[in-house]
Amino acid sequence: MRKRILLGVISGLIAGAGLAGCTEQNGAQKLTAETPSSAAGSRAEVSTHWPQLTSGIAKDPAVEARIDALLAKMSTEEKVGQMIQVEIRTATPEDVRQYHIGSILNGGGAFPYDNKHASVADWVALADEYYKASMDTRDGGVAIPMIWGTDAVHGHNNVIGATLFPHNIALGAAHNPELMRKIGAATAAEVRATGIDWVFAPTLAVVRDDRWGRTYESYSEDPDLVRAYGGEMVEGMQGAAGSENLLQGKHVIATAKHFLADGGTLNGIDRGDAVISEEELVRLHAQGYFSAIESGVQTVMASFSSWNGEKMHGHKYLLTDVLKNRLGFDGFIVGDWAGHQFVNGCSNVSCPQSVNAGLDMFMAPDPSWKELYKNTLAQAKSGEISAERLDDAVRRILRVKIRAGLFEAGAPSSRAFAADESLIGAPEHRAIARQAVRESLVLLKNNDRLLPLARNQRVLVAGDGADNIGKQAGGWSITWQGTGNQNSDFPGATSVYGGIAEVVQAAGGTAELSVDGSFEQKPDVAIVVFGEDPYAEMQGDISNLQYKGAGDLALLNNLREQGIPVVSLFITGRPLWVNPHINASDAFAVIWQPGTEGAGVADVIFRNADGEVNHDFKGKLTFSWPNDAQPTVRNPGENEALAQFNFGYGLNYGSSVQVAALSEQSGLKVSDGEQALAVFNGRALDPWSFQVMDAANNLSVISSSVAKLSGISVQSVDRKVQEDSRRLQWNGEGNAVAGFFANSRTDLTSYLGKQGALVFDVKVDAAPSDAVSLGMNCGMDCGAEQSITELLKDAAPGEWKTVAVDLQCLADAGAKLDMVLSPFYVRTAGALDMTVHNIHIASKADADIHCG
Ligand code: BGC
Ligand code: BGC
């Protein structure tokens, strides 16, 4: 956990980089440090780009009166408790009782009683425990039912046996808003059965740079489609606004996430910065929220990301002035996984800035949540958080709880459909998922009309995705990243192979499963299922669009060389450059991450028993498919000429298109790693900027010669020429970080194998009083640190020395060298006075190579 938090804090530095005018200039600029607006200011005027909306659910005076009465009885302690959401792994029911906690969640891969195979009854039992604790008034106070939220982002995906729908990118390809309503309703029913009230879905991201590891959570790069889907999904989950069954029966509360422009971050960096105009923000990224609000969505989750350098968790203009006031959102805003900690001046355990900006409920999964509670309480009592803001936040939370009928519902186990196991993976839900699979497949190539296949053939089914439900389910499947699962973790599911075998065998053919493609009797046709392995947020970011599947390519070529027609089924969460594989296939279909109903694939690629088309391909790309692997953004109206298959492409059985051989030039430039790469040579070199996270968690991009911050001061000083070095002085008053950060990735892999090293000159004027780490960062939860404490202690005071740190050691310790965002930063909580000069990446460093 500790490593995660530190790397997280370091990653908070990324969003500050690359701000126009903030990169360091050559020559002295006598300015003080610029702190990008810590209290992201509220602007009185909301831009006219924003429409004026009203929620689909009208305010009810009776509900408001009920809230007034509750608020009048609640203590400040109880109010603050309502605003804190804790996690089942870090807070007990007793905690919920004692702190009057308003909400709990289970994060991805968190299960009742730490049991991955928890039964439906276990889920309900735990829900009961927390519910009862929230209703326990033995120490006085008001009984307010807690609300439990979960990430049911493609079905109730933390639960064994649940129906897992294709991920959103696949649903987009189906171009079927009505189907979203059905999927929403089916998901909600399964969630209800486990005693849970609230779902953190739908994701309304409009992804522009497909290197983002959450691209598959997005319906489309096209805002119109996201808008068409958002409202339908919300109504499916919550029930139609104005209808009798709104939030009743099998329905649950939905969340529109992540507000705003999570899919618009520069270079597709997870939790990064959307550097765009307000007009674009509205036109591209806000559209899904409009339909969600009009359908009455009751909660919105703030995004980890920033807009033009300002963290969304502290963005008063967007959270309050725009979302609540202009767009008429009267539900509550929940934070994302301790996301408040990245707001300037905040930490995991204190962030009045977020509440003041409009956040109503902290998502506080960290074990330190009690500190957050205490600090927030103190801030509410001191007036740092005004009584008015406090009441508004609690009012919104109570409004949603009352609308959802939680006060009357009783214990989760006593509610309709609770513990109804027949709803989990119910046949009618699976049928919807299978329909979604069928409609989402996109046919890129079908030369000589190889598809649809006759059933009664000898079929070889190869590839590591053929009989691998974990792989076909993708991220957010039982576990958080979707890794570590077996087919047995998905009871009731069907693999792609399973679906094929069923239709082929029933028709008298044979379906042979052979992952490596070997066979005894030559098949009539080979179906090869391969593609990306599961991943989720943070871990899924990539540096370019190349599909790295050399083994799969060899498999395809091998089959074709034996004269076997090859059908490729590509599992992926995003468009990737896969031209060599397409060339090596007679037919090539993108099946995305279909989820548990792999049989939907065979429904389409095989003819029916009478030899006719069974189901035609309907899917059309809602993301432009790249013509090379370069990390170029490709969207309608943006580099369209660089799409191999345009937005909207998708063949069907009526088309006789022959796809000719495609270019196999990846376009990636391979550096030979011979030339040194400068990071700092008197000034920060592009793409890096010099940044400091001070001891008070304030992030500054330093563009001045002198900057005095909390716990650290930095200064441009002369060694050989004027201001060619930076003096970094820590005073020991808290953890502070100084280093070079970028908003784009640099590939340093070519330096590996050439004795590559991170090299810099350092002069120590006051030896460290505490541990000092040198780090390299590649994004959220990605990077490596090495101790340089001894090295600095051993340095002769006041004398320059050259230090070289082995890149291989950093790579071994977790730095992904193809995705570097910060090649150099130094962190300590102690006192230290050191000066750095000439920081670069070299092959064969002229110094002893250090490996911490
Ligand atoms: C949780 C996820 C969460 C992630 C964020 C994981 O440990 O289980 O639900 O989204 O951390 O950092
Ligand atoms: C993710 C959210 C998710 C939350 C809870 C976060 O890390 O960004 O999408 O809802 O965790 O698991």
Coordinates of C-alpha atoms in Angstrom, one line a residue, residues 25-429:
Q25 CA 13.1 29.0 -20.2
N26 CA 16.7 29.4 -20.9
G27 CA 18.1 32.3 -19.0
A28 CA 17.1 33.8 -15.8
Q29 CA 13.4 34.6 -15.2
K30 CA 13.1 36.3 -11.9
L31 CA 9.7 35.0 -11.1
T32 CA 8.5 33.2 -8.1
A33 CA 7.2 29.7 -8.4
E34 CA 3.8 29.4 -10.1
T35 CA 1.4 27.3 -8.2
P36 CA -1.3 26.2 -10.6
S37 CA -4.4 27.6 -8.9
S38 CA -4.8 25.4 -5.8
A39 CA -8.4 26.3 -5.1
A40 CA -9.5 25.9 -8.7
G41 CA -11.5 29.0 -8.8
S42 CA -15.2 29.3 -9.2
R43 CA -16.1 31.5 -12.0
A44 CA -19.2 33.5 -11.5
E45 CA -20.2 33.2 -15.2
V46 CA -20.8 29.7 -16.7
S47 CA -19.8 29.7 -20.3
T48 CA -22.7 29.6 -22.8
H49 CA -21.2 26.5 -24.3
W50 CA -23.1 24.7 -21.5
P51 CA -26.8 23.9 -22.0
Q52 CA -29.3 24.6 -19.2
L53 CA -30.7 21.2 -18.1
T54 CA -33.0 19.8 -15.6
S55 CA -32.8 16.4 -14.0
G56 CA -35.3 13.8 -15.2
I57 CA -36.4 13.4 -11.6
A58 CA -38.3 16.5 -10.3
K59 CA -37.7 17.8 -6.8
D60 CA -40.3 16.7 -4.4
P61 CA -41.2 19.2 -1.6
A62 CA -42.2 16.3 0.7
V63 CA -38.7 14.8 0.3
E64 CA -37.1 18.1 0.9
A65 CA -39.1 18.6 4.1
R66 CA -38.1 15.2 5.2
I67 CA -34.4 16.1 4.6
D68 CA -34.9 19.4 6.6
A69 CA -36.2 17.4 9.5
L70 CA -33.3 14.9 9.4
L71 CA -30.7 17.7 9.1
A72 CA -32.2 19.4 12.1
K73 CA -31.6 16.4 14.2
M74 CA -28.1 15.5 13.0
S75 CA -24.9 16.4 14.7
T76 CA -21.9 17.6 12.8
E77 CA -20.3 14.3 13.5
E78 CA -23.2 12.5 11.8
K79 CA -23.2 14.8 8.9
V80 CA -19.5 14.3 8.2
G81 CA -20.0 10.6 8.6
Q82 CA -22.5 10.7 5.8
M83 CA -19.9 12.2 3.5
I84 CA -17.4 9.5 3.9
Q85 CA -17.5 6.3 1.9
V86 CA -15.3 3.5 3.3
E87 CA -14.2 0.2 1.8
I88 CA -15.2 -3.3 3.0
R89 CA -11.5 -4.2 3.4
T90 CA -10.6 -1.3 5.6
A91 CA -13.7 -0.6 7.7
T92 CA -15.9 -2.9 9.8
P93 CA -19.6 -2.6 10.5
E94 CA -18.6 -1.4 14.0
D95 CA -16.7 1.5 12.3
V96 CA -19.8 2.3 10.3
R97 CA -21.9 2.5 13.5
Q98 CA -19.4 4.5 15.5
Y99 CA -18.6 7.0 12.8
H100 CA -22.1 7.3 11.3
I101 CA -20.6 6.3 8.0
G102 CA -22.9 7.1 5.0
S103 CA -21.6 4.6 2.5
I104 CA -19.4 1.6 1.8
L105 CA -18.0 0.2 -1.4
N106 CA -16.2 -2.8 -2.5
G107 CA -13.3 -2.0 -4.8
G108 CA -12.5 -4.1 -7.8
G109 CA -11.6 -7.5 -6.6
A110 CA -12.9 -7.0 -3.0
F111 CA -15.2 -9.6 -1.8
P112 CA -17.2 -10.3 1.4
Y113 CA -15.1 -11.9 4.1
D114 CA -12.1 -11.8 1.7
N115 CA -13.5 -14.8 -0.1
K116 CA -13.3 -14.6 -3.9
H117 CA -15.9 -17.3 -4.1
A118 CA -18.3 -15.6 -1.7
S119 CA -21.9 -16.8 -2.2
V120 CA -24.8 -14.5 -2.9
A121 CA -25.9 -15.2 0.7
D122 CA -22.5 -13.9 1.8
W123 CA -22.9 -10.7 -0.1
V124 CA -26.3 -10.1 1.4
A125 CA -25.1 -11.1 4.9
L126 CA -22.4 -8.5 4.8
A127 CA -24.8 -5.9 3.4
D128 CA -27.0 -6.7 6.4
E129 CA -24.1 -6.2 8.8
Y130 CA -23.3 -2.8 7.5
Y131 CA -26.9 -1.8 7.2
K132 CA -27.7 -2.8 10.8
A133 CA -24.7 -0.9 12.0
S134 CA -25.8 2.2 10.2
M135 CA -29.3 2.0 11.7
D136 CA -28.0 1.4 15.3
T137 CA -28.8 4.4 17.4
R138 CA -27.6 3.1 20.7
D139 CA -25.3 6.1 21.1
G140 CA -28.1 8.5 20.2
G141 CA -28.4 10.1 16.8
V142 CA -30.4 9.5 13.7
A143 CA -30.7 6.2 11.9
I144 CA -29.6 6.7 8.3
P145 CA -29.3 3.6 6.1
M146 CA -25.9 3.2 4.6
I147 CA -25.7 2.8 0.8
W148 CA -23.4 0.3 -0.8
G149 CA -21.7 1.0 -4.1
T150 CA -19.9 -1.4 -6.5
D151 CA -18.3 -1.4 -9.9
A152 CA -20.8 -3.3 -11.9
V153 CA -19.3 -1.9 -15.1
H154 CA -20.1 -4.8 -17.5
G155 CA -22.5 -6.8 -15.4
H156 CA -22.0 -7.5 -11.7
N157 CA -18.4 -8.2 -12.3
N158 CA -17.1 -8.9 -8.8
V159 CA -19.5 -11.7 -8.3
I160 CA -18.8 -15.3 -9.2
G161 CA -21.4 -16.6 -11.6
A162 CA -22.7 -13.2 -12.7
T163 CA -23.4 -12.4 -16.4
L164 CA -20.5 -10.5 -17.8
F165 CA -21.5 -8.3 -20.8
P166 CA -19.0 -7.3 -23.4
H167 CA -17.1 -4.2 -22.4
N168 CA -18.4 -0.8 -23.4
I169 CA -16.2 -0.5 -26.5
A170 CA -17.9 -3.6 -27.9
L171 CA -21.3 -2.3 -26.9
G172 CA -20.6 0.9 -28.9
A173 CA -19.9 -1.1 -32.0
A174 CA -23.4 -2.6 -31.7
H175 CA -25.0 0.9 -32.3
N176 CA -28.0 -0.2 -30.3
P177 CA -29.1 2.2 -27.6
E178 CA -32.2 0.1 -26.8
L179 CA -29.9 -2.8 -25.9
M180 CA -28.2 -0.6 -23.3
R181 CA -31.4 -0.3 -21.4
K182 CA -31.8 -4.1 -21.3
I183 CA -28.2 -4.5 -20.2
G184 CA -28.6 -1.9 -17.5
A185 CA -31.7 -3.6 -16.2
A186 CA -30.1 -7.0 -16.2
T187 CA -27.1 -5.7 -14.4
A188 CA -29.2 -3.9 -11.8
A189 CA -31.2 -7.1 -11.1
E190 CA -28.0 -9.1 -10.4
V191 CA -26.7 -6.3 -8.2
R192 CA -30.0 -6.2 -6.3
A193 CA -29.8 -9.9 -5.6
T194 CA -26.6 -9.3 -3.6
G195 CA -28.2 -6.7 -1.4
I196 CA -26.3 -3.8 -3.1
D197 CA -27.9 -0.5 -3.9
W198 CA -25.7 1.4 -6.2
V199 CA -23.5 0.9 -9.2
F200 CA -20.5 2.9 -10.3
A201 CA -21.5 2.8 -14.0
P202 CA -21.9 3.9 -16.8
T203 CA -18.5 5.2 -17.8
L204 CA -19.2 8.1 -20.2
A205 CA -15.7 8.7 -21.3
V206 CA -15.2 9.8 -24.9
V207 CA -11.7 8.4 -25.5
R208 CA -9.5 10.3 -27.9
D209 CA -6.1 8.7 -27.5
D210 CA -6.5 4.9 -27.5
R211 CA -3.3 4.3 -25.6
W212 CA -5.3 4.9 -22.5
G213 CA -5.7 1.7 -20.5
R214 CA -9.5 2.4 -20.0
T215 CA -10.3 2.8 -23.7
Y216 CA -12.5 -0.3 -23.5
E217 CA -14.7 1.4 -20.8
S218 CA -15.7 3.9 -23.4
Y219 CA -18.5 3.3 -25.9
S220 CA -17.0 5.5 -28.5
E221 CA -14.7 8.3 -29.6
D222 CA -17.9 9.8 -30.9
P223 CA -19.7 12.0 -28.4
D224 CA -23.1 11.5 -30.1
L225 CA -23.0 7.8 -29.5
V226 CA -22.0 8.2 -25.9
R227 CA -24.9 10.6 -25.4
A228 CA -27.3 8.2 -27.1
Y229 CA -26.1 5.4 -24.8
G230 CA -25.7 7.2 -21.5
G231 CA -29.3 8.0 -20.8
E232 CA -30.5 4.5 -21.9
M233 CA -28.0 2.8 -19.6
V234 CA -29.1 5.0 -16.7
E235 CA -32.7 4.3 -17.3
G236 CA -32.1 0.6 -17.6
M237 CA -30.3 0.6 -14.2
Q238 CA -32.5 3.1 -12.3
G239 CA -35.8 2.6 -14.0
A240 CA -37.3 5.4 -16.1
A241 CA -37.6 8.7 -14.4
G242 CA -41.2 9.4 -13.6
S243 CA -42.2 5.8 -13.7
E244 CA -43.5 3.8 -10.7
N245 CA -40.6 1.5 -10.5
L246 CA -37.9 4.2 -10.5
L247 CA -35.2 3.0 -8.1
Q248 CA -37.6 0.3 -6.9
G249 CA -37.6 -3.4 -7.2
K250 CA -34.8 -4.7 -9.3
H251 CA -33.4 -1.2 -10.0
V252 CA -30.3 0.4 -8.5
I253 CA -28.7 3.8 -8.4
A254 CA -26.4 4.6 -11.3
T255 CA -23.3 6.7 -11.5
A256 CA -22.1 8.8 -14.4
K257 CA -18.3 8.7 -14.4
H258 CA -15.7 10.0 -14.5
F259 CA -16.6 13.7 -14.6
L260 CA -15.1 15.2 -16.7
A261 CA -12.9 14.4 -19.7
D262 CA -11.3 11.3 -18.3
G263 CA -11.0 10.1 -21.9
G264 CA -9.5 13.4 -23.1
T265 CA -6.2 13.3 -21.2
L266 CA -3.1 14.3 -23.2
N267 CA -1.3 11.2 -24.6
G268 CA -4.0 9.0 -23.1
I269 CA -2.3 9.0 -19.7
D270 CA -4.5 7.5 -17.0
R271 CA -5.4 10.2 -14.5
G272 CA -3.7 12.7 -16.7
D273 CA -4.6 16.2 -17.9
A274 CA -7.1 17.1 -20.6
V275 CA -5.5 20.1 -22.2
I276 CA -8.4 21.4 -24.3
S277 CA -10.7 24.4 -24.6
E278 CA -14.0 24.7 -22.9
E279 CA -15.8 24.4 -26.2
E280 CA -14.2 21.0 -26.7
L281 CA -14.8 20.0 -23.2
V282 CA -18.5 20.5 -23.8
R283 CA -18.7 19.2 -27.4
L284 CA -16.6 16.1 -26.9
H285 CA -16.6 15.1 -23.3
A286 CA -19.8 16.3 -21.6
Q287 CA -22.4 14.9 -24.0
G288 CA -23.0 11.6 -22.1
Y289 CA -23.7 13.5 -18.9
F290 CA -26.4 15.5 -20.6
S291 CA -28.5 12.4 -21.4
A292 CA -27.6 10.8 -18.1
I293 CA -28.8 13.8 -16.1
E294 CA -32.0 14.1 -18.2
S295 CA -32.6 10.4 -17.4
G296 CA -32.2 11.3 -13.7
V297 CA -28.8 9.8 -12.9
Q298 CA -28.4 10.2 -9.1
T299 CA -24.7 10.2 -8.6
V300 CA -21.7 11.5 -10.6
M301 CA -18.1 10.4 -9.9
A302 CA -15.4 13.0 -10.1
S303 CA -12.5 12.1 -12.3
F304 CA -8.9 11.6 -11.1
S305 CA -7.9 13.6 -14.1
S306 CA -7.4 17.4 -14.6
W307 CA -8.6 20.0 -16.9
N308 CA -5.8 22.3 -18.0
G309 CA -3.8 21.4 -15.0
E310 CA -6.6 21.7 -12.4
K311 CA -7.7 18.5 -10.7
M312 CA -11.3 17.6 -11.1
H313 CA -11.6 16.7 -7.5
G314 CA -11.0 20.3 -6.6
H315 CA -12.6 22.0 -9.6
K316 CA -15.3 24.3 -8.2
Y317 CA -16.3 25.7 -11.6
L318 CA -17.0 22.3 -13.2
L319 CA -18.4 20.5 -10.1
T320 CA -20.5 23.2 -8.7
D321 CA -21.1 26.0 -11.1
V322 CA -21.5 23.8 -14.2
L323 CA -22.6 20.3 -13.0
K324 CA -24.8 21.3 -10.1
N325 CA -26.0 24.7 -11.1
R326 CA -26.1 24.9 -14.8
L327 CA -26.8 21.2 -15.6
G328 CA -29.3 20.9 -12.8
F329 CA -27.7 17.9 -11.2
D330 CA -29.3 17.5 -7.7
G331 CA -27.9 14.1 -6.7
F332 CA -24.5 13.8 -5.1
I333 CA -20.9 13.8 -6.4
V334 CA -18.7 11.0 -5.1
G335 CA -14.9 11.1 -5.3
D336 CA -12.9 8.4 -7.0
W337 CA -10.6 6.1 -4.9
A338 CA -8.9 8.7 -2.6
G339 CA -8.7 11.0 -5.6
H340 CA -9.0 14.0 -3.4
Q341 CA -5.4 13.5 -2.3
F342 CA -4.1 14.9 -5.6
V343 CA -5.7 18.3 -5.2
N344 CA -3.1 20.9 -4.6
G345 CA -2.5 21.3 -0.9
C346 CA -4.5 18.2 0.0
S347 CA -3.5 14.8 1.3
N348 CA -5.2 11.5 1.7
V349 CA -6.4 12.5 5.1
S350 CA -7.3 16.1 4.6
C351 CA -9.0 17.9 1.7
P352 CA -11.5 20.6 2.6
Q353 CA -10.7 22.0 -0.9
S354 CA -12.6 19.1 -2.5
V355 CA -15.7 19.6 -0.3
N356 CA -15.6 23.3 -0.9
A357 CA -15.3 22.7 -4.7
G358 CA -18.5 20.6 -4.5
L359 CA -17.5 17.0 -3.8
D360 CA -20.2 15.6 -1.6
M361 CA -18.8 12.2 -0.6
F362 CA -15.2 11.2 -0.3
M363 CA -14.3 7.8 -1.5
A364 CA -11.9 6.9 1.3
P365 CA -10.7 3.3 0.8
D366 CA -7.4 3.9 2.5
P367 CA -7.0 2.5 6.1
S368 CA -6.3 6.1 7.1
W369 CA -9.9 7.1 6.6
K370 CA -10.5 7.8 10.3
E371 CA -8.0 10.6 10.0
L372 CA -9.9 12.0 7.0
Y373 CA -13.0 11.8 9.1
K374 CA -11.4 13.7 12.0
N375 CA -9.9 16.4 9.8
T376 CA -13.1 16.9 7.9
L377 CA -15.0 17.2 11.2
A378 CA -12.5 19.7 12.5
Q379 CA -12.8 21.7 9.2
A380 CA -16.6 21.6 9.5
K381 CA -16.5 22.8 13.0
S382 CA -14.0 25.6 12.4
G383 CA -15.9 26.9 9.4
E384 CA -13.2 26.0 6.9
I385 CA -16.0 24.0 5.4
S386 CA -19.1 26.2 5.8
A387 CA -22.2 25.0 7.5
E388 CA -24.0 25.7 4.3
R389 CA -21.8 23.5 2.2
L390 CA -21.9 20.8 4.8
D391 CA -25.6 20.8 4.8
D392 CA -25.8 20.9 1.0
A393 CA -23.6 17.8 0.7
V394 CA -25.6 15.9 3.3
R395 CA -28.9 17.0 1.8
R396 CA -27.9 15.6 -1.6
I397 CA -26.8 12.3 -0.1
L398 CA -30.1 12.0 1.9
R399 CA -32.1 13.0 -1.1
V400 CA -30.7 10.1 -3.1
K401 CA -31.2 7.7 -0.2
I402 CA -34.8 8.8 0.2
R403 CA -35.5 8.7 -3.5
A404 CA -34.1 5.1 -3.5
G405 CA -36.5 4.2 -0.7
L406 CA -33.7 3.1 1.6
F407 CA -35.3 4.5 4.7
E408 CA -38.3 2.2 4.2
A409 CA -36.5 -0.8 2.6
G410 CA -35.4 -2.5 5.8
A411 CA -32.3 -4.7 6.0
P412 CA -30.9 -5.8 2.6
S413 CA -31.9 -9.4 3.3
S414 CA -35.5 -8.4 3.7
R415 CA -35.8 -6.6 0.4
A416 CA -37.4 -8.0 -2.7
F417 CA -35.1 -10.2 -4.8
A418 CA -32.4 -10.2 -2.0
A419 CA -30.4 -13.4 -2.1
D420 CA -32.3 -14.6 -5.2
E421 CA -29.6 -16.7 -6.6
S422 CA -31.6 -17.4 -9.7
L423 CA -30.9 -13.8 -10.8
I424 CA -27.1 -14.2 -10.9
G425 CA -26.2 -15.3 -14.4
A426 CA -29.9 -15.8 -15.1
P427 CA -30.6 -17.3 -18.6
E428 CA -32.5 -14.2 -19.7
H429 CA -29.5 -12.0 -18.8

